């Protein structure tokens, strides 16, 4: 029998204890364990990529994520307000604000984060027609001769490929046409946006003028490339209608090289407010799940990444399984950043109070205090003896442009809107 020195035995035992101890300690915390949550997606498949990334992160935090509901934006927010769904990553802060307010606003729904920085939306025409006729602004379409260049149905008016009837951009486009006196020269074609855009792209490829609305991120601008194939139109401020010339209406300079028109850079020049896509959650869900709230507030996807994924969908990779694969590949490519979000989410969960610590039952609870419990800020824990570390609150993402200080007291949403929410709950 080989005799093993006592010193070596001690070393082996220490190594064994360290190995098992580290295995238990290094296991990722799953603060969502035992909690089932329901996402709600928009009905636009091109937006599901970001939703699948969000779901994957929440699953790594231990949440049991149920199949996502799908619906229009207005009904989506009603579903969140009534607790028929728990979270979404599909709300445009400005564009969908009317839907948000009608669903109960801050009292029912928490907004946080900036899911896709660098949003852009506006009107475009083909570059060839723009240069041939000196068209730089949507307001130029007030001239019947200019508008007729984009007439596709022979009624003498420009045909603008616009938004689905239930999208927020539909009302903004209609308001632009009315405000700038374009209703008599421009028709806003509404319907299935991507079906209309396929016809518009086919028209462009046949050499004919095109006029359409679009936004980033999505695949359209990967096919009709701004600066190369098409140009963004400026939208002159309303003051210019009274003779006040502002920078947005000045002639754009031509760039050297491909002779492309300089693109407008600001949302105001394009006729739309600065906007951002927010994560939105039912207020009670957000208060009860600091890990989910923190993760969703940190989640960010570059606009170019979602546009590139949308292009793959347009080329045929559009099944739910393929979209999930795209999301998994994105996470793999961005694993270090993704893990950082998960770590911050885990750290946002307050440490449990030790059983031996006496509870403080001397503080009276009033209605105002209960209301304060439901803000975006994590409620402060009762003061503990000095030997107990104070629980940390959820960290806000550094990239978040504005700090949400949303109150969360129960609110009554008008009874006539409850039917829309019920439609989502039944899905």
Coordinates of C-alpha atoms in Angstrom, one line a residue:
X1 CA 0.0 0.0 0.0
X2 CA 1.3 3.5 -0.9
X3 CA 1.6 5.7 2.1
X4 CA 0.3 9.3 1.4
X5 CA 1.9 12.0 3.5
X6 CA -0.5 13.9 5.8
X7 CA 0.5 17.2 4.2
X8 CA -0.6 15.9 0.8
X9 CA -3.9 14.6 2.3
X10 CA -4.6 18.1 3.8
X11 CA -3.9 19.7 0.4
X12 CA -6.3 17.3 -1.4
X13 CA -9.0 17.8 1.2
X14 CA -8.7 21.6 0.9
X15 CA -8.9 21.4 -2.9
X16 CA -12.0 19.2 -2.7
X17 CA -13.8 21.5 -0.3
X18 CA -12.8 24.5 -2.4
X19 CA -14.0 22.9 -5.6
X20 CA -17.5 22.0 -4.2
X21 CA -17.7 25.3 -2.4
X22 CA -17.0 27.3 -5.6
X23 CA -19.5 25.2 -7.6
X24 CA -22.3 26.2 -5.2
X25 CA -21.1 29.8 -5.0
X26 CA -20.5 30.3 -8.7
X27 CA -23.9 29.1 -9.8
X28 CA -25.8 32.1 -11.3
X29 CA -28.6 33.4 -9.1
X30 CA -32.0 33.0 -10.5
X31 CA -34.2 35.7 -8.8
X32 CA -37.1 34.8 -11.1
X33 CA -37.3 31.2 -10.1
X34 CA -40.9 30.1 -9.6
X35 CA -42.4 33.2 -11.3
X36 CA -44.3 32.9 -14.5
X37 CA -44.5 36.0 -16.8
X38 CA -46.3 36.8 -20.0
X39 CA -44.8 39.0 -22.7
X40 CA -46.9 40.9 -25.2
X41 CA -45.5 41.6 -28.7
X42 CA -46.7 43.9 -31.4
X43 CA -48.3 42.1 -34.3
X44 CA -45.4 43.1 -36.5
X45 CA -43.0 40.1 -36.9
X46 CA -40.1 42.4 -37.8
X47 CA -40.2 43.6 -34.1
X48 CA -40.1 40.1 -32.5
X49 CA -36.3 39.9 -32.7
X50 CA -35.8 42.3 -29.8
X51 CA -38.6 40.5 -27.9
X52 CA -36.9 37.2 -28.2
X53 CA -33.7 38.7 -26.9
X54 CA -35.6 40.0 -23.9
X55 CA -37.2 36.6 -23.2
X56 CA -33.8 34.8 -23.4
X57 CA -32.4 37.2 -20.7
X58 CA -35.4 36.8 -18.4
X59 CA -35.2 33.0 -18.7
X60 CA -31.5 33.1 -17.7
X61 CA -32.7 35.0 -14.6
X62 CA -34.9 32.0 -13.8
X63 CA -38.3 33.3 -15.0
X64 CA -40.8 30.9 -16.6
X65 CA -41.7 33.0 -19.7
X66 CA -45.0 32.0 -21.2
X67 CA -45.8 32.2 -24.9
X68 CA -46.0 35.9 -26.0
X69 CA -49.4 37.4 -26.9
X70 CA -49.5 39.4 -30.1
X71 CA -51.7 42.4 -30.8
X72 CA -51.8 46.1 -31.9
X73 CA -50.0 48.8 -30.0
X74 CA -53.1 50.3 -28.3
X75 CA -54.4 46.9 -27.1
X76 CA -50.9 45.9 -26.1
X77 CA -50.8 48.8 -23.6
X78 CA -54.3 48.0 -22.3
X79 CA -53.2 44.4 -21.7
X80 CA -50.2 45.7 -19.6
X81 CA -52.4 48.1 -17.7
X82 CA -54.9 45.3 -16.6
X83 CA -52.2 42.7 -15.9
X84 CA -53.2 40.5 -18.9
X85 CA -49.6 40.7 -19.8
X86 CA -46.5 41.7 -17.8
X87 CA -44.0 43.4 -20.2
X88 CA -43.2 44.5 -23.7
X89 CA -40.3 46.1 -25.6
X90 CA -42.4 47.6 -28.4
X91 CA -43.6 51.0 -27.3
X92 CA -42.4 54.2 -29.1
X93 CA -42.3 56.8 -26.4
X94 CA -43.8 59.7 -28.4
X95 CA -45.5 57.9 -31.3
X96 CA -47.6 55.7 -28.9
X97 CA -48.1 58.2 -26.1
X98 CA -51.8 58.6 -26.9
X99 CA -52.3 54.9 -26.5
X100 CA -50.3 54.9 -23.3
X101 CA -52.3 57.7 -21.7
X102 CA -55.7 56.1 -22.6
X103 CA -54.4 52.8 -21.0
X104 CA -53.9 54.6 -17.7
X105 CA -50.5 56.2 -18.2
X106 CA -48.0 56.3 -15.4
X107 CA -50.3 54.9 -12.8
X108 CA -50.8 51.6 -14.6
X109 CA -47.7 51.2 -16.8
X110 CA -44.0 51.7 -16.1
X111 CA -41.7 52.9 -18.9
X112 CA -38.0 52.5 -18.7
X113 CA -34.8 52.1 -20.7
X114 CA -34.0 52.9 -24.3
X115 CA -34.2 49.6 -26.3
X116 CA -33.0 50.8 -29.6
X117 CA -31.0 54.1 -29.7
X118 CA -30.8 56.0 -33.0
X119 CA -34.3 55.8 -34.2
X120 CA -35.2 57.7 -37.4
X121 CA -38.5 58.2 -39.3
X122 CA -39.7 60.3 -42.1
X123 CA -40.4 60.7 -45.8
X124 CA -38.2 59.6 -48.7
X125 CA -38.2 59.9 -52.5
X126 CA -36.0 58.4 -55.1
X127 CA -32.7 60.3 -55.6
X128 CA -33.0 60.5 -59.4
X129 CA -36.3 62.4 -59.2
X130 CA -35.1 64.6 -56.4
X131 CA -32.0 65.8 -58.3
X132 CA -33.8 66.2 -61.6
X133 CA -36.5 68.4 -60.2
X134 CA -34.7 70.0 -57.2
X135 CA -37.1 68.4 -54.6
X136 CA -35.8 68.6 -51.1
X137 CA -38.8 69.0 -48.9
X138 CA -42.2 67.4 -48.3
X139 CA -43.6 70.9 -48.7
X140 CA -42.5 71.0 -52.3
X141 CA -45.4 68.6 -53.0
X142 CA -47.8 71.5 -52.6
X143 CA -47.0 72.2 -56.3
X144 CA -49.4 70.1 -58.3
X145 CA -46.8 69.6 -61.1
X146 CA -44.3 68.2 -58.6
X147 CA -46.9 66.0 -56.9
X148 CA -48.0 64.6 -60.2
X149 CA -44.6 63.0 -60.6
X150 CA -45.5 60.5 -57.9
X151 CA -49.0 59.8 -59.2
X152 CA -49.5 56.0 -59.5
X153 CA -53.3 55.8 -60.0
X154 CA -53.8 58.7 -62.5
X155 CA -55.8 60.9 -60.2
X156 CA -53.3 63.8 -60.4
X157 CA -52.2 63.5 -56.8
X158 CA -49.0 62.1 -55.4
X159 CA -49.4 58.6 -53.9
X160 CA -47.5 58.4 -50.5
X161 CA -47.0 54.9 -49.2
X162 CA -47.9 55.4 -45.5
X163 CA -48.8 53.5 -42.4
X164 CA -51.2 50.9 -41.2
X165 CA -54.5 52.4 -40.0
X166 CA -53.8 51.3 -36.4
X167 CA -50.3 52.7 -36.2
X168 CA -49.4 56.0 -34.4
X169 CA -47.6 57.3 -37.5
X170 CA -50.9 57.3 -39.5
X171 CA -52.2 60.3 -37.5
X172 CA -48.9 62.2 -37.8
X173 CA -48.8 61.8 -41.6
X174 CA -52.5 62.9 -41.9
X175 CA -51.7 65.9 -39.6
X176 CA -48.7 66.9 -41.8
X177 CA -50.8 66.8 -45.0
X178 CA -53.5 69.0 -43.4
X179 CA -51.1 71.4 -41.7
X180 CA -49.0 72.1 -44.8
X181 CA -52.0 72.2 -47.2
X182 CA -51.1 69.0 -49.0
X183 CA -54.4 67.2 -48.8
X184 CA -55.3 68.4 -52.4
X185 CA -52.0 67.2 -53.9
X186 CA -51.0 64.1 -51.9
X187 CA -52.9 60.9 -51.1
X188 CA -51.9 58.9 -48.0
X189 CA -52.2 55.3 -49.0
X190 CA -52.9 53.2 -45.9
X191 CA -53.0 49.4 -45.5
X192 CA -50.6 46.6 -45.1
X193 CA -47.4 48.6 -44.9
X194 CA -45.0 45.9 -46.1
X195 CA -47.2 44.8 -48.9
X196 CA -47.5 48.4 -50.1
X197 CA -43.7 48.8 -49.8
X198 CA -43.0 45.7 -51.9
X199 CA -45.1 47.4 -54.7
X200 CA -43.2 50.6 -54.1
X201 CA -39.8 48.9 -54.4
X202 CA -40.9 47.2 -57.6
X203 CA -41.9 50.6 -58.9
X204 CA -38.5 52.0 -58.0
X205 CA -36.7 49.1 -59.7
X206 CA -38.7 49.8 -62.9
X207 CA -37.2 53.3 -62.9
X208 CA -40.4 55.2 -61.8
X209 CA -40.5 57.9 -59.0
X210 CA -41.4 56.7 -55.5
X211 CA -42.6 58.5 -52.4
X212 CA -43.0 56.7 -49.0
X213 CA -42.8 56.9 -45.2
X214 CA -40.4 54.6 -43.3
X215 CA -38.4 54.3 -40.1
X216 CA -35.3 52.8 -38.7
X217 CA -34.7 50.1 -37.6
X218 CA -36.1 47.9 -40.3
X219 CA -35.1 46.4 -43.7
X220 CA -36.5 48.9 -46.2
X221 CA -33.5 51.1 -45.9
X222 CA -31.2 48.1 -46.6
X223 CA -32.9 47.8 -50.0
X224 CA -33.6 51.4 -50.8
X225 CA -30.4 52.9 -49.3
X226 CA -30.7 56.6 -48.2
X227 CA -28.1 58.8 -49.9
X228 CA -27.6 56.2 -52.7
X229 CA -31.0 55.2 -54.0
X230 CA -33.3 57.6 -52.1
X231 CA -33.1 60.8 -50.0
X232 CA -34.9 61.9 -46.8
X233 CA -37.2 64.9 -47.3
X234 CA -37.2 67.8 -44.9
X235 CA -40.5 69.0 -43.4
X236 CA -40.5 72.7 -43.0
X237 CA -41.5 74.1 -39.6
X238 CA -45.0 75.6 -39.5
X239 CA -43.5 79.1 -39.0
X240 CA -42.2 79.0 -42.6
X241 CA -45.7 79.0 -43.8
X242 CA -45.9 82.7 -42.6
X243 CA -42.6 83.6 -44.4
X244 CA -40.1 82.9 -41.7
X245 CA -37.3 80.9 -43.3
X246 CA -35.6 78.5 -40.9
X247 CA -32.6 76.2 -41.6
X248 CA -34.8 73.2 -42.4
X249 CA -36.1 74.9 -45.5
X250 CA -32.7 76.1 -46.8
X251 CA -31.2 74.4 -49.9
X252 CA -29.1 71.4 -49.0
X253 CA -25.5 71.2 -50.1
X254 CA -24.2 68.5 -52.5
X255 CA -21.5 66.3 -51.2
X256 CA -18.3 65.5 -53.2
X257 CA -18.0 62.0 -54.6
X258 CA -21.3 60.5 -55.5
X259 CA -23.0 63.9 -55.6
X260 CA -25.6 62.8 -53.0
X261 CA -27.8 65.3 -51.3
X262 CA -26.9 66.0 -47.7
X263 CA -29.3 64.1 -45.5
X264 CA -31.2 66.0 -42.7
X265 CA -29.8 64.9 -39.4
X266 CA -32.4 65.8 -36.8
X267 CA -35.8 64.5 -36.1
X268 CA -37.2 68.1 -36.3
X269 CA -35.9 68.5 -39.8
X270 CA -37.7 65.3 -40.8
X271 CA -41.0 66.5 -39.2
X272 CA -41.1 64.1 -36.2
X273 CA -40.1 64.5 -32.6
X274 CA -37.1 62.8 -31.1
X275 CA -38.3 59.4 -30.0
X276 CA -37.1 56.1 -28.4
X277 CA -38.4 52.6 -27.9
X278 CA -39.1 51.9 -24.3
X279 CA -39.5 48.7 -22.2
X280 CA -43.0 48.9 -20.6
X281 CA -44.3 46.8 -17.7
X282 CA -47.3 46.5 -15.6
X283 CA -46.6 48.6 -12.5
X284 CA -47.3 45.9 -10.0
X285 CA -45.1 43.4 -11.9
X286 CA -42.3 46.0 -12.0
X287 CA -42.5 46.6 -8.3
X288 CA -42.5 42.9 -7.5
X289 CA -39.7 41.9 -9.9
X290 CA -36.7 44.2 -9.6
X291 CA -34.5 41.8 -11.5
X292 CA -36.8 41.8 -14.5
X293 CA -37.2 45.6 -14.3
X294 CA -33.5 46.2 -14.2
X295 CA -32.6 43.8 -17.0
X296 CA -35.3 45.4 -19.3
X297 CA -34.1 48.9 -18.4
X298 CA -30.5 47.9 -19.5
X299 CA -31.4 46.0 -22.7
X300 CA -30.2 47.8 -25.8
X301 CA -29.9 46.7 -29.4
X302 CA -28.1 48.8 -32.1
X303 CA -30.4 50.0 -34.8
X304 CA -28.1 48.5 -37.5
X305 CA -28.4 45.1 -35.8
X306 CA -32.2 45.0 -35.9
X307 CA -32.2 46.4 -39.5
X308 CA -29.8 43.6 -40.6
X309 CA -32.0 41.0 -38.9
X310 CA -35.1 42.4 -40.6
X311 CA -33.3 42.1 -43.9
X312 CA -32.7 38.4 -43.3
X313 CA -36.5 38.0 -42.6
X314 CA -37.3 39.8 -45.9
X315 CA -35.0 37.3 -47.7
X316 CA -37.0 34.3 -46.2
X317 CA -35.7 33.7 -42.7
X318 CA -39.0 34.7 -41.0
X319 CA -40.3 31.8 -39.1
X320 CA -40.6 32.1 -35.3
X321 CA -37.9 29.5 -35.0
X322 CA -35.5 31.4 -37.3
X323 CA -36.2 34.7 -35.4
X324 CA -35.3 32.9 -32.1
X325 CA -32.1 31.6 -33.8
X326 CA -31.2 35.2 -34.8
X327 CA -31.7 36.3 -31.2
X328 CA -29.6 33.5 -29.9
X329 CA -26.8 34.4 -32.3
X330 CA -27.0 38.0 -31.3
X331 CA -26.6 37.1 -27.6
X332 CA -23.7 34.9 -28.4
X333 CA -22.0 37.7 -30.3
X334 CA -22.7 40.2 -27.5
X335 CA -22.2 37.8 -24.6
X336 CA -20.0 40.0 -22.4
X337 CA -22.4 42.9 -22.5
X338 CA -25.4 40.6 -22.0
X339 CA -23.8 39.0 -19.0
X340 CA -23.2 42.5 -17.5
X341 CA -26.9 43.2 -17.8
X342 CA -27.8 40.0 -16.1
X343 CA -25.3 40.6 -13.3
X344 CA -26.8 44.1 -12.6
X345 CA -30.2 42.5 -12.6
X346 CA -29.2 40.0 -10.0
X347 CA -27.5 42.6 -7.8
X348 CA -30.8 44.7 -7.9
X349 CA -32.6 42.1 -5.8
X350 CA -32.6 43.1 -2.1
X351 CA -30.9 40.6 0.3
X352 CA -33.4 38.7 2.4
X353 CA -33.7 39.7 6.0
X354 CA -32.3 37.1 8.4
X355 CA -35.0 35.2 10.4
X356 CA -33.3 36.1 13.7
X357 CA -33.6 39.9 13.0
X358 CA -36.6 41.3 14.9
X359 CA -39.3 42.9 12.8
X360 CA -40.1 46.5 13.5
X361 CA -43.8 46.8 13.9
X362 CA -43.9 50.2 15.5
X363 CA -44.2 52.2 12.3
X364 CA -47.7 53.0 11.2
X365 CA -48.5 52.4 7.6
X366 CA -50.7 55.0 5.9
X367 CA -52.1 55.2 2.4
X368 CA -49.5 57.6 1.2
X369 CA -46.7 55.2 2.2
X370 CA -48.4 52.4 0.3
X371 CA -48.6 54.5 -2.8
X372 CA -44.9 55.3 -2.6
X373 CA -44.2 51.5 -2.6
X374 CA -45.3 51.4 -6.3
X375 CA -42.9 53.8 -8.0
X376 CA -40.2 52.8 -10.4
X377 CA -37.7 53.2 -7.5
X378 CA -37.2 50.0 -5.4
X379 CA -39.0 50.5 -2.1
X380 CA -36.5 51.1 0.8
X381 CA -36.4 48.3 3.3
X382 CA -37.0 48.9 7.0
X383 CA -33.9 49.9 8.9
X384 CA -31.9 47.0 10.1
X385 CA -29.3 46.8 13.0
X386 CA -25.9 48.2 12.0
X387 CA -24.5 44.7 11.5
X388 CA -27.0 44.0 8.6
X389 CA -26.1 45.4 5.2
X390 CA -28.8 47.7 3.7
X391 CA -30.4 46.1 0.6
X392 CA -29.4 47.8 -2.7
X393 CA -31.9 49.3 -5.0
X394 CA -32.2 48.5 -8.7
X395 CA -29.5 50.2 -10.8
X396 CA -30.7 52.4 -13.6
X397 CA -28.9 52.1 -16.9
X398 CA -26.3 54.8 -17.7
X399 CA -27.6 55.1 -21.2
X400 CA -31.1 56.0 -20.1
X401 CA -31.7 59.6 -21.2
X402 CA -34.3 60.5 -18.6
X403 CA -34.9 59.2 -15.1
X404 CA -38.4 57.9 -14.7
X405 CA -40.1 58.9 -11.5
X406 CA -43.4 57.4 -12.2
X407 CA -45.9 57.2 -9.4
X408 CA -48.0 54.0 -9.2
X409 CA -51.3 54.4 -7.5
X410 CA -54.3 52.4 -8.8
X411 CA -56.2 54.1 -11.6
X412 CA -59.5 53.5 -13.3
X413 CA -59.3 53.2 -17.1
X414 CA -62.5 54.2 -18.9
X415 CA -64.9 51.2 -19.0
X416 CA -65.4 51.5 -22.7
X417 CA -61.8 50.5 -23.3
X418 CA -61.9 47.3 -21.3
X419 CA -63.2 45.3 -24.3
X420 CA -59.9 45.8 -26.2
X421 CA -57.9 44.4 -23.3
X422 CA -60.2 41.4 -23.1
X423 CA -59.3 40.6 -26.7
X424 CA -55.7 40.2 -25.8
X425 CA -56.4 38.2 -22.6
X426 CA -58.2 35.6 -24.7
X427 CA -55.3 35.1 -27.1

